[in-house]
């Protein structure tokens, strides 16, 4: 008996009209992960592209892997370098793996559990969107956040952020960022400050858990210049770029995020327009601040802004979420540029949020439909004008 | 030519089994069929009964709500059966053909001396009227309308499509006469679009405005051409006729007969010798393709817009092609993995298929399941019009008439969304959604 026959046998009680019919979406979800189904076209075009949502979503997961592996290594590295333990790749990576893996397991278990429950309740197939969100959520959390907080954030993001709006494809905000924003406001002591960004920093006095942006935001007035100098002594441009700095698990390494970005752009899965637009927006804003440095914080070089904090990660993996981003080609440019500009603006002007990318993306998520509206309206107006010209001629 | 249309967005799907430019005579079918479902939005009113003898060109049924529009028999013979479905809907009318056709004689007419109304009347009486279709809505034209222009697309860019110039190579006079007849029906222009690189006689046709078209599919779709030549505004009507039907109209005036003969392409990877056949509208497909394996799907029309027919089915009224491709009712283990199964054609770059220069053996597998719309920007890549496809589809789903109108529903028909069907990651039935949207517009706006 082949595997296929075994599955078909197992699925019999879940068929239409059978006893466990309503549980079918759950079984189908597992089945279609093993086999692309044998469904043939019933109407419309007789042939269909080989791509499906699973393939698209898994491509994003693949693009996340380099940053994830580096994130696990960096979790260990940031910890070990301060405690004086071994900093070779394997020991750092294993340390990080044991910290991060439980978060990923919790995120997937809770999130997919809810997705399956809603699919069964609503009688539709399980959408694959959470495969990406479920990996993104642990990657944008600080390493020491308790697992139950991860779970609660996931519940909020999936139920309120997504299913309340009708499920995959209907949400206004990016689900992963919704989870982070929830944790950020609900458990601020675990999500901000100088004690959370390196493993065990909150329990061990010897370990400092401050991020670069966090330190800069703490410094007031002229002290910022001192902090800037201190930061530059501690971290050179290469560590900022390669990611050997404290931060949320997956977001520190601009290098490996760029590898992910290359995968996303080459496969056409994420919009390069949003990414390029975001870099342009952030660069413009950074340059403006560099030129008119009214305060010391504005002297942080524009290119350093691109490398530190979650800017690169947010722009590549979250701002490009096709559901919550602008959907039209022109809209994507506008949206991308604005994400970049707002991110840097929030960093400089709002001391409550040392990192601006989360707020910038969520804000623009809200405005994306408006941007699209005006872009589409341009086409609508061209059509109306054509009609008006025509009517003018005939009368 | 200054009237050229260059299409950039779109997609040529390279498939195995393209018809070779060889013409054979298909054996004459014993039974022919006329199917009311080929004529969208027409309710048939039968004129003949089972057992009646009919001549070629004799009325079989007419349109209940537009009684001057008649549908005629392609051959002479005996009405064998009127097949009905649920609620006694007429599925098709089968006509047992005589060995040779006797025609209803309409008499040779000189177009030059005829008025617009006389031409119209001849077309209606002879059963040629259903060849004239109307945009918006993609339905048979209303004889009472005055269209602002008439469009003929002499270039079919669909995958495995029949080469129009080959199919019509011996019909120059009939085609010219057909064009002459059409020029009588509009005060506007008759536009003929041709493959820019073609060297056929289409370039010498007089009385038309010629457009050279280049670019990937759907460049040959008449709707795309209309959009770039003279777009349809709210309240306007344009008519379209496909080139082989222009020749049938021309033959009517030259010979006085309704000549239902067509040159069709037989294509697809299930066919061992794909080539062209001389046959007639409504012919039985088994007489053309012989026997094919049960694992094949027979399509009257092309792979993107055609209708599935059974092995004992018939050629559709408007179709000039039969495509036979394998059914895809098989499972693919872990087939969703990126860059696995690269032999499955794909426009998306999550597979190496787009790099491959070879032709694909496409089957009818959906390659996934329907999902919520997530991916953006992919539909726009195959929509060479100033239309936002996803927004328009969503407007059609919620039947927001005002939005549909402002987003350009009048300018599109289902076939323009065929490639959207194809590329959509979420496997949305775009053509069906557009058809439903258009049907609501017919009812509400008219």
XYZ file of N, CA and C in Angstrom, chain B residues 43-165:
369
model
N -32.105 32.833 -25.051
C -33.073 31.782 -24.720
C -33.652 31.284 -26.035
N -33.408 30.000 -26.366
C -33.832 29.531 -27.691
C -35.324 29.246 -27.756
N -35.891 29.540 -28.882
C -37.290 29.220 -29.162
C -37.260 28.335 -30.396
N -37.642 27.079 -30.237
C -37.467 26.117 -31.326
C -38.425 26.409 -32.490
N -37.927 26.179 -33.721
C -38.742 26.329 -34.910
C -39.020 24.947 -35.495
N -38.016 24.088 -35.430
C -38.176 22.746 -36.000
C -38.464 21.737 -34.889
N -38.961 20.596 -35.307
C -39.188 19.529 -34.339
C -38.393 18.307 -34.721
N -38.276 17.395 -33.812
C -37.559 16.154 -34.107
C -38.196 15.481 -35.303
N -37.384 15.026 -36.252
C -37.895 14.348 -37.432
C -38.051 15.253 -38.635
N -38.050 16.575 -38.437
C -38.154 17.507 -39.568
C -36.904 17.407 -40.440
N -37.093 17.630 -41.724
C -35.909 17.751 -42.573
C -35.579 19.230 -42.729
N -34.276 19.535 -42.699
C -33.858 20.930 -42.821
C -32.807 21.036 -43.913
N -32.748 22.211 -44.538
C -31.664 22.508 -45.476
C -30.544 23.203 -44.717
N -29.379 23.216 -45.330
C -28.294 23.971 -44.724
C -28.663 25.449 -44.754
N -28.665 26.099 -43.621
C -29.034 27.511 -43.559
C -30.478 27.717 -43.141
N -31.186 26.625 -42.823
C -32.572 26.772 -42.394
C -32.628 26.986 -40.884
N -33.565 27.830 -40.457
C -33.614 28.198 -39.039
C -33.964 26.993 -38.158
N -33.181 26.813 -37.096
C -33.442 25.757 -36.121
C -34.196 26.356 -34.933
N -33.665 27.447 -34.435
C -34.369 28.168 -33.376
C -34.022 29.646 -33.488
N -34.803 30.464 -32.809
C -34.461 31.898 -32.765
C -34.421 32.346 -31.324
N -33.953 33.572 -31.129
C -33.809 34.086 -29.781
C -35.153 34.582 -29.288
N -35.562 34.085 -28.128
C -36.901 34.388 -27.608
C -37.092 35.890 -27.396
N -36.056 36.550 -26.935
C -36.200 37.969 -26.585
C -35.694 38.905 -27.680
N -35.255 38.344 -28.794
C -34.813 39.173 -29.917
C -35.082 38.340 -31.148
N -36.376 38.276 -31.515
C -36.818 37.211 -32.411
C -36.249 37.310 -33.818
N -35.670 38.454 -34.180
C -35.103 38.524 -35.524
C -33.771 37.775 -35.622
N -33.171 37.451 -34.469
C -31.882 36.740 -34.492
C -32.136 35.243 -34.597
N -31.740 34.680 -35.745
C -32.018 33.270 -36.015
C -30.751 32.443 -36.004
N -30.921 31.206 -35.630
C -29.788 30.277 -35.586
C -30.118 29.138 -36.547
N -29.191 28.883 -37.466
C -29.536 27.993 -38.575
C -28.719 26.713 -38.551
N -29.174 25.781 -39.334
C -28.473 24.497 -39.420
C -27.230 24.637 -40.292
N -26.104 24.076 -39.861
C -24.885 24.171 -40.674
C -24.933 23.233 -41.876
N -25.769 22.206 -41.815
C -25.823 21.209 -42.893
C -27.284 20.904 -43.205
N -27.511 20.189 -44.314
C -28.868 19.740 -44.580
C -29.024 18.324 -44.037
N -30.223 18.005 -43.628
C -30.442 16.675 -43.052
C -31.726 16.632 -42.267
N -31.733 15.771 -41.239
C -32.942 15.548 -40.471
C -32.663 15.885 -39.010
N -33.613 16.577 -38.379
C -33.425 16.859 -36.956
C -33.573 15.553 -36.200
N -32.454 15.114 -35.610
C -32.440 13.787 -35.008
C -33.003 13.846 -33.593
N -32.571 14.838 -32.845
C -32.958 14.864 -31.445
C -32.773 16.272 -30.887
N -33.675 16.669 -30.005
C -33.477 17.905 -29.237
C -33.196 17.463 -27.814
N -31.960 17.584 -27.418
C -31.603 17.082 -26.078
C -31.875 18.154 -25.042
N -32.541 17.738 -23.985
C -32.900 18.689 -22.933
C -32.282 18.273 -21.614
N -32.054 19.297 -20.778
C -31.489 19.023 -19.458
C -32.482 19.359 -18.372
N -31.974 19.716 -17.201
C -32.838 20.051 -16.075
C -33.741 21.219 -16.447
N -34.969 21.209 -15.972
C -35.991 22.233 -16.262
C -36.229 22.378 -17.762
N -36.040 21.302 -18.490
C -36.260 21.247 -19.933
C -35.447 22.265 -20.735
N -34.332 22.698 -20.163
C -33.412 23.573 -20.908
C -32.856 22.807 -22.099
N -32.824 23.454 -23.267
C -32.329 22.768 -24.456
C -30.810 22.713 -24.402
N -30.277 21.507 -24.355
C -28.819 21.352 -24.316
C -28.236 21.495 -25.708
N -28.738 20.706 -26.632
C -28.332 20.912 -28.019
C -29.324 20.258 -28.979
N -29.214 20.655 -30.222
C -30.071 20.115 -31.267
C -29.178 19.316 -32.205
N -29.496 18.028 -32.354
C -28.664 17.172 -33.206
C -29.301 17.043 -34.586
N -28.475 17.194 -35.601
C -28.962 17.107 -36.967
C -28.215 15.995 -37.695
N -28.961 15.029 -38.179
C -28.350 13.938 -38.926
C -28.121 14.417 -40.351
N -26.875 14.444 -40.781
C -26.544 15.112 -42.037
C -26.789 14.224 -43.247
N -27.239 14.869 -44.344
C -27.291 14.172 -45.634
C -25.862 14.001 -46.135
N -25.734 13.186 -47.191
C -24.400 12.966 -47.746
C -23.839 14.251 -48.354
N -24.683 14.996 -49.020
C -24.253 16.299 -49.531
C -25.299 17.333 -49.122
N -24.846 18.581 -49.036
C -25.727 19.620 -48.526
C -26.597 20.216 -49.618
N -27.869 20.418 -49.302
C -28.692 21.305 -50.127
C -28.915 22.571 -49.313
N -28.715 23.707 -49.962
C -28.714 24.971 -49.236
C -30.012 25.740 -49.386
N -30.337 26.535 -48.412
C -31.360 27.558 -48.570
C -30.727 28.634 -49.448
N -31.380 28.975 -50.555
C -30.773 29.957 -51.469
C -31.222 31.368 -51.112
N -30.259 32.218 -50.803
C -30.596 33.617 -50.506
C -30.347 34.519 -51.713
N -29.731 33.943 -52.735
C -29.471 34.717 -53.938
C -28.223 35.568 -53.828
N -27.453 35.640 -54.917
C -26.250 36.469 -54.945
C -26.665 37.935 -54.907
N -26.011 38.694 -54.039
C -26.406 40.092 -53.914
C -25.204 40.984 -54.136
N -25.496 42.130 -54.700
C -24.417 43.084 -54.908
C -24.430 44.085 -53.762
N -23.395 44.015 -52.938
C -23.359 44.854 -51.749
C -23.386 46.338 -52.063
N -22.742 46.697 -53.161
C -22.601 48.122 -53.476
C -23.948 48.814 -53.553
N -24.938 48.067 -54.018
C -26.250 48.688 -54.210
C -27.131 48.602 -52.979
N -26.651 47.915 -51.931
C -27.525 47.659 -50.788
C -27.383 48.727 -49.712
N -28.485 48.977 -49.033
C -28.444 49.924 -47.924
C -28.061 49.179 -46.654
N -27.789 49.954 -45.636
C -27.399 49.375 -44.364
C -28.465 48.419 -43.841
N -29.727 48.834 -43.947
C -30.811 48.002 -43.432
C -30.962 46.713 -44.216
N -30.742 46.818 -45.524
C -30.841 45.613 -46.348
C -29.754 44.599 -45.994
N -28.549 45.105 -45.743
C -27.453 44.212 -45.350
C -27.799 43.539 -44.033
N -28.282 44.345 -43.104
C -28.660 43.826 -41.795
C -29.701 42.719 -41.946
N -30.712 42.998 -42.783
C -31.790 42.036 -42.963
C -31.261 40.734 -43.562
N -30.351 40.856 -44.527
C -29.787 39.640 -45.134
C -29.058 38.822 -44.084
N -28.299 39.513 -43.229
C -27.538 38.790 -42.211
C -28.471 38.098 -41.223
N -29.537 38.797 -40.864
C -30.493 38.222 -39.915
C -31.203 37.020 -40.529
N -31.674 37.178 -41.778
C -32.431 36.116 -42.433
C -31.584 34.875 -42.668
N -30.320 35.095 -42.969
C -29.478 33.965 -43.360
C -28.907 33.226 -42.153
N -29.054 33.780 -40.967
C -28.455 33.127 -39.793
C -27.021 33.529 -39.548
N -26.555 34.554 -40.270
C -25.180 35.021 -40.065
C -25.069 36.010 -38.906
N -26.204 36.519 -38.443
C -26.138 37.561 -37.421
C -25.397 37.139 -36.139
N -25.605 35.902 -35.665
C -24.931 35.531 -34.404
C -23.404 35.640 -34.464
N -22.844 35.743 -35.671
C -21.389 35.916 -35.747
C -20.964 37.289 -35.246
N -21.904 38.225 -35.239
C -21.564 39.586 -34.824
C -21.809 39.707 -33.334
N -20.756 39.950 -32.590
C -20.892 40.048 -31.132
C -20.641 41.465 -30.682
N -21.204 41.742 -29.537
C -21.168 43.114 -29.052
C -20.250 43.243 -27.839
N -19.508 44.326 -27.774
C -18.835 44.735 -26.537
C -19.526 46.009 -26.110
N -19.751 46.291 -24.891
C -19.460 45.449 -23.733
C -20.346 44.207 -23.661
N -20.035 43.352 -22.746
C -20.800 42.170 -22.319
C -20.529 40.892 -23.079
N -19.943 40.982 -24.291
C -19.647 39.762 -25.023
C -20.907 38.925 -25.259
N -21.902 39.547 -25.877
C -23.116 38.824 -26.256
C -23.380 39.113 -27.733
N -24.364 38.407 -28.311
C -24.692 38.657 -29.711
C -25.235 40.078 -29.857
N -24.813 40.750 -30.928
C -25.171 42.151 -31.109
C -26.680 42.328 -31.243
N -27.138 43.467 -30.779
C -28.549 43.819 -30.938
C -28.714 44.513 -32.291
N -29.531 43.949 -33.191
C -29.640 44.521 -34.548
C -30.107 45.981 -34.548
N -30.750 46.412 -33.483
C -31.263 47.785 -33.456
C -30.167 48.805 -33.123
N -29.018 48.328 -32.640
C -27.951 49.263 -32.250
C -27.190 49.805 -33.448
N -26.582 50.959 -33.242
C -25.636 51.479 -34.227
C -24.266 51.512 -33.552
N -23.404 50.572 -33.880
C -22.111 50.516 -33.193
C -21.199 51.645 -33.645
N -20.327 52.083 -32.715
C -19.438 53.184 -33.104
C -18.293 52.698 -33.970
N -18.013 51.401 -33.929
C -16.982 50.835 -34.787
C -17.110 49.325 -34.771
N -16.487 48.674 -35.741
C -16.470 47.209 -35.775
C -15.014 46.768 -35.800
N -14.692 45.769 -34.989
C -13.305 45.321 -34.859
C -13.165 43.866 -35.291
N -12.111 43.616 -36.047
C -11.772 42.246 -36.420
C -10.329 42.018 -36.002
N -10.084 40.978 -35.214
C -8.707 40.656 -34.860
C -8.224 39.531 -35.750
N -7.319 39.846 -36.643
C -6.775 38.838 -37.551
C -5.530 38.193 -36.991
N -5.444 38.096 -35.682
C -4.226 37.597 -35.050
C -4.632 36.947 -33.749
N -4.395 35.660 -33.628
C -4.738 34.977 -32.381
C -3.444 34.600 -31.666
N -3.259 35.139 -30.474
C -2.004 34.914 -29.757
C -2.137 33.868 -28.649
N -3.339 33.296 -28.485
C -3.548 32.330 -27.404
C -2.628 31.119 -27.592
N -2.324 30.418 -26.506
C -1.460 29.244 -26.647
C -2.069 28.222 -27.596
N -1.257 27.715 -28.514
C -1.672 26.701 -29.502
C -2.793 27.173 -30.430
N -3.001 28.477 -30.517
C -4.119 28.982 -31.325
C -3.921 28.683 -32.801
N -5.041 28.589 -33.500
C -4.991 28.393 -34.942
C -4.430 29.656 -35.605
N -3.635 29.444 -36.636
C -3.084 30.571 -37.382
C -4.176 31.094 -38.322
N -4.645 32.277 -38.056
C -5.771 32.820 -38.819
C -5.423 32.950 -40.289
N -4.218 33.389 -40.557
C -3.871 33.630 -41.963
C -3.800 32.324 -42.739
